[in-house]
PDB file of C-alpha atoms and ligand atoms in Angstrom:
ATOM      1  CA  UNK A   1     175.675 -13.309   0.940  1.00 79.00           C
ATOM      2  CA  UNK A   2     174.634 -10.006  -0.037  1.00 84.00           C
ATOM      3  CA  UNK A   3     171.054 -10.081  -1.497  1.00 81.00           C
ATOM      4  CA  UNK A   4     172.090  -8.580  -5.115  1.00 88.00           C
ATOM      5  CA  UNK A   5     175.015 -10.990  -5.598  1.00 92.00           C
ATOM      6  CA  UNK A   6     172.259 -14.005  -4.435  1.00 94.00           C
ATOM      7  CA  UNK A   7     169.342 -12.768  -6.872  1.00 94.00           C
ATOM      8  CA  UNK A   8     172.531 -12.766  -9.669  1.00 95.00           C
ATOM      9  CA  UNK A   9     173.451 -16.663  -8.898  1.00 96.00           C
ATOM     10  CA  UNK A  10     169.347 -17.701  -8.966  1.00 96.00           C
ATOM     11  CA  UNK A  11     168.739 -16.013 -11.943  1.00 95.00           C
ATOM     12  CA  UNK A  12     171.569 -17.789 -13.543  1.00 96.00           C
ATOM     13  CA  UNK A  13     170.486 -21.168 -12.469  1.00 97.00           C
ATOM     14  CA  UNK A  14     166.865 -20.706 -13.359  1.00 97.00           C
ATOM     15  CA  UNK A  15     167.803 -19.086 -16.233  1.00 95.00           C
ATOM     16  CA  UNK A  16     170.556 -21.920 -17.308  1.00 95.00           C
ATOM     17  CA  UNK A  17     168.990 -25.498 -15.823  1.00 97.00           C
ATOM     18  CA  UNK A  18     166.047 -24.438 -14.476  1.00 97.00           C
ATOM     19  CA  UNK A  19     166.694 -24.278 -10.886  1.00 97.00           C
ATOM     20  CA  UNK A  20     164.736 -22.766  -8.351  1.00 95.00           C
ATOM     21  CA  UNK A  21     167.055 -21.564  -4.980  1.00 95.00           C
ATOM     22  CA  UNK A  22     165.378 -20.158  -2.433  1.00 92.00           C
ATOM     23  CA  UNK A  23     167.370 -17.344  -0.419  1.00 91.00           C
ATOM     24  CA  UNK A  24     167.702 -19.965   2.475  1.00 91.00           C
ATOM     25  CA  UNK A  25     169.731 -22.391   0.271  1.00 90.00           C
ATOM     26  CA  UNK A  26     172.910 -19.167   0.355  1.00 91.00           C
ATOM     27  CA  UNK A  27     174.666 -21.584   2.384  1.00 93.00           C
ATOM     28  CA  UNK A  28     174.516 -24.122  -0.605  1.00 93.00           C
ATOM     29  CA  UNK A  29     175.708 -21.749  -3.058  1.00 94.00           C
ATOM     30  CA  UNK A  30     178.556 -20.735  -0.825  1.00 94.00           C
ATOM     31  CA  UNK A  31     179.658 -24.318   0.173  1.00 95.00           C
ATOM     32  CA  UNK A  32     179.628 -25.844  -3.827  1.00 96.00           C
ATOM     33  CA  UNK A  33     180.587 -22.685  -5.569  1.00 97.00           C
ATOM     34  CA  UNK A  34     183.418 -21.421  -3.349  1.00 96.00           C
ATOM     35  CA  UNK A  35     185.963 -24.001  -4.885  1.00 97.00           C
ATOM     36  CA  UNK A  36     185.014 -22.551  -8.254  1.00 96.00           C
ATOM     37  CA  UNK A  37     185.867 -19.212  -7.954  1.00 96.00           C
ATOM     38  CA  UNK A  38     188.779 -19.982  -6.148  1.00 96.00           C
ATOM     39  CA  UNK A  39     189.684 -21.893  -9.386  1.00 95.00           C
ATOM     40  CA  UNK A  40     188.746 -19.104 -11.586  1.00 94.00           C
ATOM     41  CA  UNK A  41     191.139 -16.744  -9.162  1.00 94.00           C
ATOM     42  CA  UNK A  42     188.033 -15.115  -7.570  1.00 94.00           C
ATOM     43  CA  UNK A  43     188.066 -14.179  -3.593  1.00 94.00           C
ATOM     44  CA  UNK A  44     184.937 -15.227  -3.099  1.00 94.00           C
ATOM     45  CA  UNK A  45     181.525 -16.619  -4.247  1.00 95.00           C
ATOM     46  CA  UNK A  46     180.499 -12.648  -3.702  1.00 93.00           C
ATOM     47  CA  UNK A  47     183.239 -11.864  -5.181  1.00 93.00           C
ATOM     48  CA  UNK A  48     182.956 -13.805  -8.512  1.00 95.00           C
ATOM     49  CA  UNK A  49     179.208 -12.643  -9.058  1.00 94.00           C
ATOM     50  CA  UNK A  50     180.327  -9.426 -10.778  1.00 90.00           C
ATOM     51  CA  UNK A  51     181.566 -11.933 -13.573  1.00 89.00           C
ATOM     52  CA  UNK A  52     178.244 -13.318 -14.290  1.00 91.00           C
ATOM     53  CA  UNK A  53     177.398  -9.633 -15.290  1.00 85.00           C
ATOM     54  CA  UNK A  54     177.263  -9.146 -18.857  1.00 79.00           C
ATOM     55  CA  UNK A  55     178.407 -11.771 -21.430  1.00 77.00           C
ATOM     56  CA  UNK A  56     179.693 -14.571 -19.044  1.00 77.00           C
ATOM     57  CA  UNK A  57     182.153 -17.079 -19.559  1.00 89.00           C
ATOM     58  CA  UNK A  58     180.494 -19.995 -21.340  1.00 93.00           C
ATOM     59  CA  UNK A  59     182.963 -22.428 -18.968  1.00 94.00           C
ATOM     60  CA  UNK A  60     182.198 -20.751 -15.982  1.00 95.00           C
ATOM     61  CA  UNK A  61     178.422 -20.792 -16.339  1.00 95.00           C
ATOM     62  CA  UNK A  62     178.704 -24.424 -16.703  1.00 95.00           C
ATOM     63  CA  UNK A  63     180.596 -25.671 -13.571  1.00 96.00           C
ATOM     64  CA  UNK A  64     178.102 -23.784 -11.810  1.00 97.00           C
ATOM     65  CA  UNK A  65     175.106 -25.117 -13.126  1.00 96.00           C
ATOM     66  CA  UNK A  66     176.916 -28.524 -12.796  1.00 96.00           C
ATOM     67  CA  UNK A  67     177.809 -27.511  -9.301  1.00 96.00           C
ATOM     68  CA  UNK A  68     174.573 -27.063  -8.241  1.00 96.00           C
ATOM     69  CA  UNK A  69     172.900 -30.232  -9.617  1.00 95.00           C
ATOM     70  CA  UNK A  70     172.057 -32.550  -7.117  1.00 95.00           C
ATOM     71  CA  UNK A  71     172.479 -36.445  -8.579  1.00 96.00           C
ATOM     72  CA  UNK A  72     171.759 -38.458  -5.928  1.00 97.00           C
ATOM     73  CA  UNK A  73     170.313 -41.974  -7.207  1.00 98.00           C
ATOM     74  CA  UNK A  74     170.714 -45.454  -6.575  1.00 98.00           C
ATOM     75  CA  UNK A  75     169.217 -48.581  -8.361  1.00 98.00           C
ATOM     76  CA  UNK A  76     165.771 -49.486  -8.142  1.00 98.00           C
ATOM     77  CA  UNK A  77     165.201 -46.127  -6.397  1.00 98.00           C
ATOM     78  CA  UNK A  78     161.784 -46.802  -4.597  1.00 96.00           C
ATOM     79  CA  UNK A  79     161.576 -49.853  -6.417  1.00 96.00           C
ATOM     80  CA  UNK A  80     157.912 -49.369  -6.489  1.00 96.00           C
ATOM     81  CA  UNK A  81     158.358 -47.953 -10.170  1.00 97.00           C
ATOM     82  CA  UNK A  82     160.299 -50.372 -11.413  1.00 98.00           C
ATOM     83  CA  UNK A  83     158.104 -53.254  -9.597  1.00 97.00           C
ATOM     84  CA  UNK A  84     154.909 -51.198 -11.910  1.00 97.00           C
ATOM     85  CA  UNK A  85     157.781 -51.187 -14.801  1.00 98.00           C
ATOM     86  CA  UNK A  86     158.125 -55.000 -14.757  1.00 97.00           C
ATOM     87  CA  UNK A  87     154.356 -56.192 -13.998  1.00 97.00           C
ATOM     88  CA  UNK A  88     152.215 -53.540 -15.676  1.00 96.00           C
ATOM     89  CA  UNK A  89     154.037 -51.451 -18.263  1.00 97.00           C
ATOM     90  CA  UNK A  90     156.319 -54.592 -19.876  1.00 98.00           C
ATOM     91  CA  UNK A  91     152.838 -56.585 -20.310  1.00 97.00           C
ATOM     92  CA  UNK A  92     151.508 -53.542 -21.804  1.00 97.00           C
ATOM     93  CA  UNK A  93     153.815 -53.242 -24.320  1.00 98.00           C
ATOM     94  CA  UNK A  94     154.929 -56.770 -24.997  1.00 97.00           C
ATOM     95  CA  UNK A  95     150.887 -56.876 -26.300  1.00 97.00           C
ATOM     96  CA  UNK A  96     150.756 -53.523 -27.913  1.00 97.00           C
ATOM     97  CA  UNK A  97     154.147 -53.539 -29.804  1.00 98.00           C
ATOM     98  CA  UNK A  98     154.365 -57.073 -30.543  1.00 97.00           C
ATOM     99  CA  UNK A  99     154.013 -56.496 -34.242  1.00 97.00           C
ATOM    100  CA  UNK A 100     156.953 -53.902 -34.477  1.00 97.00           C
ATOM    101  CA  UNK A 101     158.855 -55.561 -31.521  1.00 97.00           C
ATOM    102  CA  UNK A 102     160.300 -52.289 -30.720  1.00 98.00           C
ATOM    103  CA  UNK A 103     160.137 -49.980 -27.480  1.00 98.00           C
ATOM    104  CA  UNK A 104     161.830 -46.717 -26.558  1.00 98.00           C
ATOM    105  CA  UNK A 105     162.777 -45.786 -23.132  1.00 98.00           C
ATOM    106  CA  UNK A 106     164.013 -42.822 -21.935  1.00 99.00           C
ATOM    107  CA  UNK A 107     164.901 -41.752 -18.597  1.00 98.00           C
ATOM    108  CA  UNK A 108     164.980 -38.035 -18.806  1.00 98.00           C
ATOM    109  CA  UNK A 109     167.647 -37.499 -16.195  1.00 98.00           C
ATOM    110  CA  UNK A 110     169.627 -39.783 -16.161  1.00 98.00           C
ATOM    111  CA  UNK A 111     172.017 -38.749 -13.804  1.00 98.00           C
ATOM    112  CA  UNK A 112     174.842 -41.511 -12.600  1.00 98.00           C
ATOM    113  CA  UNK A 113     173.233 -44.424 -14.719  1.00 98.00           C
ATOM    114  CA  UNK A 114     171.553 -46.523 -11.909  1.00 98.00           C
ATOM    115  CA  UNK A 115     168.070 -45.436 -13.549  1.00 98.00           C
ATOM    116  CA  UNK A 116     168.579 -46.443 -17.165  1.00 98.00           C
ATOM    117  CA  UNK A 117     170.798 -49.233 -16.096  1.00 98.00           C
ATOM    118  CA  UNK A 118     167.895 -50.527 -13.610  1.00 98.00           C
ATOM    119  CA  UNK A 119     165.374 -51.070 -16.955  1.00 98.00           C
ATOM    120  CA  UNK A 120     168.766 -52.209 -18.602  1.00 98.00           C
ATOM    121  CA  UNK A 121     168.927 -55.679 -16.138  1.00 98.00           C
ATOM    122  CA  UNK A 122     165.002 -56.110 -15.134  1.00 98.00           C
ATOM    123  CA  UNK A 123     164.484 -56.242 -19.219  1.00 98.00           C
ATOM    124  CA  UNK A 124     167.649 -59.016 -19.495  1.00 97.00           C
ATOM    125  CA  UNK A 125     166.411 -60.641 -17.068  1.00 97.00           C
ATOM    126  CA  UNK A 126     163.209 -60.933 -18.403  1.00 97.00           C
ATOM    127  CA  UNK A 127     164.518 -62.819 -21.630  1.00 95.00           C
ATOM    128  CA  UNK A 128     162.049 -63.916 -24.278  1.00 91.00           C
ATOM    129  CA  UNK A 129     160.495 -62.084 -25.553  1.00 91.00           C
ATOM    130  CA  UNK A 130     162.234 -59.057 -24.980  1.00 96.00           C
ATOM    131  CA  UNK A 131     165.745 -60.456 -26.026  1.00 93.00           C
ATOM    132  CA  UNK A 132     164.095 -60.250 -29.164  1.00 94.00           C
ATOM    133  CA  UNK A 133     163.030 -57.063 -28.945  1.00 97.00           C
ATOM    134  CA  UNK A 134     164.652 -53.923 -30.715  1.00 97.00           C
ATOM    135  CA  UNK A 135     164.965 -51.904 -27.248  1.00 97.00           C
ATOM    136  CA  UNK A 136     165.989 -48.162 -26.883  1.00 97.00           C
ATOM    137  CA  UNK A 137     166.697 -47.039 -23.663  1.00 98.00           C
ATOM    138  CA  UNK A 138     167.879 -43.015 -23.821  1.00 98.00           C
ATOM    139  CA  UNK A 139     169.503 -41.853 -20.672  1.00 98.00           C
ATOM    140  CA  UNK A 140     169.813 -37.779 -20.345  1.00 98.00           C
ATOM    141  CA  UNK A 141     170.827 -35.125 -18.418  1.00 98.00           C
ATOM    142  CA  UNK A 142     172.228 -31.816 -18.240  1.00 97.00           C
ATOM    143  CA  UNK A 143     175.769 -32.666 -16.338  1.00 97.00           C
ATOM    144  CA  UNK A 144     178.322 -33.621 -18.946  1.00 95.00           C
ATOM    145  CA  UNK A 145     180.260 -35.147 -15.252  1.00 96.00           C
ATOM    146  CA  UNK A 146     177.472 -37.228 -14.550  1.00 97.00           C
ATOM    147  CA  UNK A 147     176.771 -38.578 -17.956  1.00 98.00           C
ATOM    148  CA  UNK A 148     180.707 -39.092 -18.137  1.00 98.00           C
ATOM    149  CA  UNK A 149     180.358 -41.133 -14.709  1.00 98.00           C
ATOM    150  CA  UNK A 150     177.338 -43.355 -15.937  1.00 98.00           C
ATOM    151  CA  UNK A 151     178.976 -44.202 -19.654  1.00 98.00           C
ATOM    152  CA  UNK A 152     181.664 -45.169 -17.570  1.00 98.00           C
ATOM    153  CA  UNK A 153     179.441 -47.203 -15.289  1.00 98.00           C
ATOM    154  CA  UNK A 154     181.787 -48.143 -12.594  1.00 98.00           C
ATOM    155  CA  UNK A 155     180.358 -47.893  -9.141  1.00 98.00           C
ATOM    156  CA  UNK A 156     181.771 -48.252  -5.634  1.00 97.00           C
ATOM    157  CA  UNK A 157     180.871 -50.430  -2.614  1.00 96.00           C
ATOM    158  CA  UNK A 158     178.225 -48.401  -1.532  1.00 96.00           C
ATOM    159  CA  UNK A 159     176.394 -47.504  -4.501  1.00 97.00           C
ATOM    160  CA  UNK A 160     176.240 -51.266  -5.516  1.00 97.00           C
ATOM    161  CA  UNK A 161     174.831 -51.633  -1.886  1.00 94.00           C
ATOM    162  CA  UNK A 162     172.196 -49.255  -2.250  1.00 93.00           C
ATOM    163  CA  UNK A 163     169.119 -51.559  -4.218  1.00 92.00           C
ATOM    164  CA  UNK A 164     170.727 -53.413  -5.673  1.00 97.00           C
ATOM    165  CA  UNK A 165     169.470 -56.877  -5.240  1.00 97.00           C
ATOM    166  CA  UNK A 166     172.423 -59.126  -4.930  1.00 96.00           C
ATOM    167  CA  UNK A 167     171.524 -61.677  -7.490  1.00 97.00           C
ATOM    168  CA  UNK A 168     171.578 -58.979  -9.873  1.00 98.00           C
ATOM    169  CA  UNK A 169     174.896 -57.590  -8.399  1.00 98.00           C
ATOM    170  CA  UNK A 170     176.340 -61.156  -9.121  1.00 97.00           C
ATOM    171  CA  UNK A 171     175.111 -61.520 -12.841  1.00 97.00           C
ATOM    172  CA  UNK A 172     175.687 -58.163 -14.121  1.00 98.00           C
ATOM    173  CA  UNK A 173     178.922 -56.780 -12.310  1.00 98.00           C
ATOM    174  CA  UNK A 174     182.421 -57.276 -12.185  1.00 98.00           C
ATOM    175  CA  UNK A 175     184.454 -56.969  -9.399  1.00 97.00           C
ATOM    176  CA  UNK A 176     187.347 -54.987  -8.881  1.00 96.00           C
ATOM    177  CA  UNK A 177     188.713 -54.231  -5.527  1.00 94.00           C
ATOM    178  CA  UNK A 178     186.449 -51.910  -4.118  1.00 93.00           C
ATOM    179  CA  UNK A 179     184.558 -51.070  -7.653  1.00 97.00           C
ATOM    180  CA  UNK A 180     182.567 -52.527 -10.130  1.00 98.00           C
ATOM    181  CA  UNK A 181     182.220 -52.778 -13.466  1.00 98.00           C
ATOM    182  CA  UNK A 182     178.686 -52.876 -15.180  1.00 98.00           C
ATOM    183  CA  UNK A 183     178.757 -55.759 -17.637  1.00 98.00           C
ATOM    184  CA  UNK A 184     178.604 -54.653 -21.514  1.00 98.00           C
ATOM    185  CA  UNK A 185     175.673 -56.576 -22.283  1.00 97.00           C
ATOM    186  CA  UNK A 186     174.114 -53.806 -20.365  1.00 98.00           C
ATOM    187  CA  UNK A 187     175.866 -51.164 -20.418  1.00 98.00           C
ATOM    188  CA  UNK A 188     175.184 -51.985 -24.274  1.00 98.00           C
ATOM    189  CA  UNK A 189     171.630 -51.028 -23.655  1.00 98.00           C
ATOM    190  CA  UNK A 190     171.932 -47.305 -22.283  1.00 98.00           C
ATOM    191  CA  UNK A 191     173.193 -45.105 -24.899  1.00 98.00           C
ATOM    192  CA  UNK A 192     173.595 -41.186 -23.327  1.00 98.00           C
ATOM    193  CA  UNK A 193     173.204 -37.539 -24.801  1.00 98.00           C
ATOM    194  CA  UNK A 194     173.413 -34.194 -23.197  1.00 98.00           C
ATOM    195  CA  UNK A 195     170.420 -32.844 -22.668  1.00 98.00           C
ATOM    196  CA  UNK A 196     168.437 -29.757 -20.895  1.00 98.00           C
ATOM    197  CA  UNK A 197     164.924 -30.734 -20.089  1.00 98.00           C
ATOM    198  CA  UNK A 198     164.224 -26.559 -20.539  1.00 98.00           C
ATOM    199  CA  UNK A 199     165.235 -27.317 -24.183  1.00 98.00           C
ATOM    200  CA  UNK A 200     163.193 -29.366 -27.134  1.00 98.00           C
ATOM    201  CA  UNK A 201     163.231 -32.732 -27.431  1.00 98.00           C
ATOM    202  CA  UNK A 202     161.594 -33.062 -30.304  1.00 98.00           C
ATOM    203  CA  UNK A 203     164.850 -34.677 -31.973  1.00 98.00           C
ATOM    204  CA  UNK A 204     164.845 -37.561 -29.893  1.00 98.00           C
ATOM    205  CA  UNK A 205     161.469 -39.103 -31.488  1.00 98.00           C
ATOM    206  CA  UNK A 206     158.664 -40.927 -29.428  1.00 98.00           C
ATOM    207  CA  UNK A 207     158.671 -42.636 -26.727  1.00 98.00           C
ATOM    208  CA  UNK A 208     156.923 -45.660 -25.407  1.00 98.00           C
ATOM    209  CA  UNK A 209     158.315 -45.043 -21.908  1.00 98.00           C
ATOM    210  CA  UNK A 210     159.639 -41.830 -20.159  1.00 98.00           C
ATOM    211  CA  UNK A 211     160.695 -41.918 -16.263  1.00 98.00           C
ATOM    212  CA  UNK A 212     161.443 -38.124 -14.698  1.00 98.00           C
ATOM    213  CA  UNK A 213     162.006 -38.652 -11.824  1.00 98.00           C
ATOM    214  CA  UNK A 214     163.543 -36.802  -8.968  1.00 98.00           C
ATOM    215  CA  UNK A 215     164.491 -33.632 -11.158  1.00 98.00           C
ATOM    216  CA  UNK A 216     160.781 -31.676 -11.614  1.00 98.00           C
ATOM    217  CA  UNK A 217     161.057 -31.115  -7.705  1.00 97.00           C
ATOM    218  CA  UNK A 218     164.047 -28.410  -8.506  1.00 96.00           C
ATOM    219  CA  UNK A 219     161.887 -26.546 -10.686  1.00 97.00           C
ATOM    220  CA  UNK A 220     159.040 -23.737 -10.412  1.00 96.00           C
ATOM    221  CA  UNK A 221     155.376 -24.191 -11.039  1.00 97.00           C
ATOM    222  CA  UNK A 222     155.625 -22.602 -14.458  1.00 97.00           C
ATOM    223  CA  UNK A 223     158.593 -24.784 -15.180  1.00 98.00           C
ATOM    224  CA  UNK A 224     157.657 -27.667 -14.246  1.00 98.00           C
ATOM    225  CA  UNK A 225     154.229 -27.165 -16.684  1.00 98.00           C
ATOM    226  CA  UNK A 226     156.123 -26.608 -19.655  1.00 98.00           C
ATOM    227  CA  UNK A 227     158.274 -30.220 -18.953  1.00 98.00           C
ATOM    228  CA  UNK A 228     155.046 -31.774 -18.950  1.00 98.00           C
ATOM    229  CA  UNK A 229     153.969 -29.727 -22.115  1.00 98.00           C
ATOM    230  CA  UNK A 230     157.109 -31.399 -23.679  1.00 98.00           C
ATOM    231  CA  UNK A 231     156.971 -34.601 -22.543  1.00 98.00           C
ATOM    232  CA  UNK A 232     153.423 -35.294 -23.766  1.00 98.00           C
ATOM    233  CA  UNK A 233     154.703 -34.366 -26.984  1.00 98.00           C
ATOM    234  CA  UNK A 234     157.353 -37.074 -26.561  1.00 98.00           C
ATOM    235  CA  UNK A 235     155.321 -39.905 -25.000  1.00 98.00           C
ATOM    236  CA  UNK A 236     153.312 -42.537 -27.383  1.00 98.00           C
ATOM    237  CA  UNK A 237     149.283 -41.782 -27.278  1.00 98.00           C
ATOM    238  CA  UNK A 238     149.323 -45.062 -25.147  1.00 98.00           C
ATOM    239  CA  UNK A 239     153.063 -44.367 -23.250  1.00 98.00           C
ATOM    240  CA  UNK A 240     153.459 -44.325 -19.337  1.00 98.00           C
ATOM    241  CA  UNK A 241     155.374 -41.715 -17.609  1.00 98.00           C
ATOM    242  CA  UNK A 242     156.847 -42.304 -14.192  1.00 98.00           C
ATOM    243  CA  UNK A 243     157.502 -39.527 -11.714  1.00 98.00           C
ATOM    244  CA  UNK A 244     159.486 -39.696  -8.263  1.00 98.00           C
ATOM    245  CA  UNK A 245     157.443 -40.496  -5.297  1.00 95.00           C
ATOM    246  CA  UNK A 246     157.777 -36.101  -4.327  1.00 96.00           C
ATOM    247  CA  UNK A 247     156.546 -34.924  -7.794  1.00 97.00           C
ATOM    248  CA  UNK A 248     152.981 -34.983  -9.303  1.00 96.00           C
ATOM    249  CA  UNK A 249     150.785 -33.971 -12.243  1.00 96.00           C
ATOM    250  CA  UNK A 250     148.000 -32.105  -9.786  1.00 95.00           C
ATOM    251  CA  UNK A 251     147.717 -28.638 -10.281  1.00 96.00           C
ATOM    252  CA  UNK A 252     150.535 -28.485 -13.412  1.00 98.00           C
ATOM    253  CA  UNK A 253     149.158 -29.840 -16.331  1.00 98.00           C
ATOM    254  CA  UNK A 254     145.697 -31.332 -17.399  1.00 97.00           C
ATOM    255  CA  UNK A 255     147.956 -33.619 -20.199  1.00 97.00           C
ATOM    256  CA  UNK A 256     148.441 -35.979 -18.060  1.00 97.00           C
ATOM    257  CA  UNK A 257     146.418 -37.760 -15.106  1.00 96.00           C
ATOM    258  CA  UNK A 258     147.185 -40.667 -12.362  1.00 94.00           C
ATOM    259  CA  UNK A 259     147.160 -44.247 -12.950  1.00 94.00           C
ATOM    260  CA  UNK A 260     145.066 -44.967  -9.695  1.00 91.00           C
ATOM    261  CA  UNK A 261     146.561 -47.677  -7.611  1.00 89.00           C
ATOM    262  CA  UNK A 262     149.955 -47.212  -9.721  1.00 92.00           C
ATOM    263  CA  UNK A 263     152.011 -45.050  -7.527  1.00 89.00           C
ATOM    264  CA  UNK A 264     154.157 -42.680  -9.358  1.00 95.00           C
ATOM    265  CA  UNK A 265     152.929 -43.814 -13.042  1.00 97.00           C
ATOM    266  CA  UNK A 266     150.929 -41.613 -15.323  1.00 97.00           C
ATOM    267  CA  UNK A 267     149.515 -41.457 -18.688  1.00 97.00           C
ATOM    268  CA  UNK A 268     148.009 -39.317 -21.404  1.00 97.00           C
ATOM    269  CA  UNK A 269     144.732 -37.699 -19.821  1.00 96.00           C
ATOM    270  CA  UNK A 270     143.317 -38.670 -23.465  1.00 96.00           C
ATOM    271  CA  UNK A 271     145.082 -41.746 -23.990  1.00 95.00           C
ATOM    272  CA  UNK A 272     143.441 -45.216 -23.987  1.00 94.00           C
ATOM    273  CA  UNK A 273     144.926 -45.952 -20.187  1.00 93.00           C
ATOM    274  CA  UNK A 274     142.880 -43.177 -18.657  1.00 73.00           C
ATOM    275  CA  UNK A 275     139.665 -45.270 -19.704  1.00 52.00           C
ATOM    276  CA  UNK A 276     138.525 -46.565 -16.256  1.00 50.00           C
ATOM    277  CA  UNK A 277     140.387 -44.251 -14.212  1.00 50.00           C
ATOM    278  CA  UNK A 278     139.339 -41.339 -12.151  1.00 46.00           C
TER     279      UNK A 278
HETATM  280  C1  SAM B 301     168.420 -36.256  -8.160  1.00 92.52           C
HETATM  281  S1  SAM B 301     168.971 -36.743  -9.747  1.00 92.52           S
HETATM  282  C2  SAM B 301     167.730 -37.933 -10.193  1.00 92.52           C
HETATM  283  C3  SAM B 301     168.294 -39.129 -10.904  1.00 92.52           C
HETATM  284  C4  SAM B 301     167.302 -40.257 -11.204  1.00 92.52           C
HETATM  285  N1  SAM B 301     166.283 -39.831 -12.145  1.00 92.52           N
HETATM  286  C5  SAM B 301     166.663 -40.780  -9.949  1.00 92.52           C
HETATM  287  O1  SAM B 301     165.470 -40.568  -9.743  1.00 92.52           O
HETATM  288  O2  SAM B 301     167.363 -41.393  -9.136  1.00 92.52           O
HETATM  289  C6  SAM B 301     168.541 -35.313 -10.709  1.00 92.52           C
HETATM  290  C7  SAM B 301     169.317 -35.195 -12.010  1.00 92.52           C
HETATM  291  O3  SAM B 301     168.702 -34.176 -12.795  1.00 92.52           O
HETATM  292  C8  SAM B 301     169.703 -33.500 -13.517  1.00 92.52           C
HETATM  293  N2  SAM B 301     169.188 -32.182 -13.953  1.00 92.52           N
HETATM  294  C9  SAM B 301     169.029 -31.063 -13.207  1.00 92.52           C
HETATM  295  N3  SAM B 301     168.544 -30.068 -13.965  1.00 92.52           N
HETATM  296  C10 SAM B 301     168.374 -30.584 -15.211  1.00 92.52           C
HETATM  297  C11 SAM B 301     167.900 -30.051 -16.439  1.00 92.52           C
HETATM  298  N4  SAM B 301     167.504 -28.770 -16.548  1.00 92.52           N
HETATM  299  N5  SAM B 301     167.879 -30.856 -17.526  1.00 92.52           N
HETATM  300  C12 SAM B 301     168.287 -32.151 -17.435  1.00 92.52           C
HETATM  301  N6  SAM B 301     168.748 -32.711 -16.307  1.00 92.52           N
HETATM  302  C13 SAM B 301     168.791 -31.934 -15.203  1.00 92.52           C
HETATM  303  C14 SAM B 301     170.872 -33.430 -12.544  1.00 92.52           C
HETATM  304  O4  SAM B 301     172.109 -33.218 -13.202  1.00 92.52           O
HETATM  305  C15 SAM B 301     170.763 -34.780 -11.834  1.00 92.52           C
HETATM  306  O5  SAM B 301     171.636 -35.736 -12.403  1.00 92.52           O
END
C-alpha cells in the first residue's frame, strides 16, 4: 500500500478509536478492510482511501474502525484477575460498602461479554451477602457488533471451552446444539452502552471497580495517559483498577501505582490502598 493512502487509514483510526498501526500492520488493513470497500463499490483498499478525504461517510468510518478492533476474549481471561477479584477486592468492598450495600463495576471494554459476564457468575456464586447487594456491572465498548454479540450472549463450543470452568458452564448455560445460552439471572447483571474510551465518561458516575484490560495495548503513550487521566476520575478514592497482564501504569501516569504482589491490580497512588505499598 502506497505510503499516503496508509498514513490516511492510521490517521483515521487514531483519530476515530484511538488506534495506533504501525506501517508493518498494511497487511492487516488490506486483509479486514478489502471486503469493505468492495461493499462500498471501491476497487480497492487504495482505492477507497480517496473517500476518507474530506467530510467522510459517517457509515463508512465506522465499519472501519469496527473492522479493525481486535475482540478477542474468553472467560476468566488469565484468571489471575478474577482469582484477586474474588479474594481481595470482594472482601474489600463487602467491608467498605456494607452500609450502602452497593458496588459499581465496569469493565471498560467490554468486548463479547465474557469479561462482565465473568464478575456476573463469580458474584452469584458467591451468594450472601452479595445477593443482597445492589450490584452494577457496566460493560462498554466502542463496537456496536460486539456489544450486539454480548447482549445477545450466546456463545459457541469453543468459546464456552475457553475458561470456563465446567461447573460454572453447567449452572449458568443452556444448551442448544452447538451454542449456548447465558442464563438471565446473569445476563440480568451486565447492562451495555456504547462507548469510546477517547471520549468522557463522566456520565457514567463512580466506580468501585474498573477492569481495562487488553485494549490500552492498541493505543500510544500519550493516549494511553489520558485513559488513565479519565479513569482516575471515574474510580472511588479507595477503587481497584485491573489491567491485562501486557499493559501497565509505569512510565504513563503517576495517578495510579501497583498493588505489589497483586498482578495486574492497581489503585489510586493517593488512595488508602497505596498505604504499605512501594
Ligand atoms: C481485545 S478486546 C479485550 C476484551 C476484554 N477486556 C478482555 O480483556 O478479554 C479489546 C476491545 O476493546 C475495544 N476497543 C478498541 N478501541 C476502543 C475504544 N477506543 N474505546 C472503547 N473500546 C475500544 C474493541 O472493540 C475490543 O472489543
Amino acid at each position: 500500500m502506497k505510503i499516503t493512502n496508509f498514513d490516511i487509514y492510521a490517521e483515521l483510526l487514531k483519530d476515530k478509536s484511538g488506534l495506533s498501526i504501525s506501517h508493518d500492520k498494511s497487511y492487516l488493513l488490506e486483509s479486514r478492510l478489502t471486503p469493505i470497500a468492495q461493499q462500498h463499490g471501491y476497487d480497492s483498499v487504495e482505492d477507497m482511501a480517496s473517500a476518507l478525504q474530506g467530510v467522510p461517510n459517517t457509515t463508512l468510518v465506522n465499519e472501519i474502525v469496527e473492522a479493525m478492533t481486535t475482540n478477542e476474549t474468553f472467560f476468566f481471561r488469565d484468571i489471575k484477575p478474577f482469582d484477586i477479584f474474588k479474594g481481595t477486592v470482594m472482601p474489600y468492598m463487602a467491608q467498605a460498602r456494607s452500609a450502602v450495600k452497593k458496588m459499581r463495576i465496569w469493565s471498560a471494554a467490554s468486548s463479547s461479554g465474557q469479561e462482565p459476564y465473568s464478575l456476573g457468575m463469580i458474584l452469584k456464586e458467591a451468594g450472601m451477602p452479595w445477593s443482597a447487594w445492589d450490584i452494577d456491572i457496566l460493560g462498554t465498548d466502542i463496537s456496536q457488533d460486539i456489544l450486539a454479540q454480548a447482549k445477545e450472549a450466546i456463545y459457541s463450543q469453543f468459546e464456552v471451552q475457553r475458561g470456563l470452568p465446567i461447573q460454572l458452564l453447567m449452572n449458568y448455560f443452556t444448551q442448544d446444539g452447538t451454542r449456548w445460552h447465558l442464563k438471565k439471572e446473569i445476563v440480568d447483571m451486565v447492562k451495555y452502552q456504547q462507548f469510546n474510551l477517547l471520549d468522557n465518561p463522566a456520565h457514567f458516575g463512580q466506580f468501585d471497580v474498573i477492569f481495562c484490560r487488553n485494549v490500552l495495548i492498541y493505543f500510544d503513550a500519550p493516549t494511553k495517559t489520558q485513559i488513565f487521566e479519565k479513569l482516575y476520575k471515574q474510580l472511588a478514592p479507595d477503587g481497584y483498577l485491573f489491567l491485562g497482564g501486557a499493559e501497565t501504569v509505569l512510565n504513563l501516569t503517576d495517578k495510579f501505582k501497583i498493588i505489589p504482589g497483586q498482578r495486574g491490580l492497581y489503585a489510586k497512588a493517593d488512595g488508602p490502598h497505596m498505604a504499605n505499598a512501594a
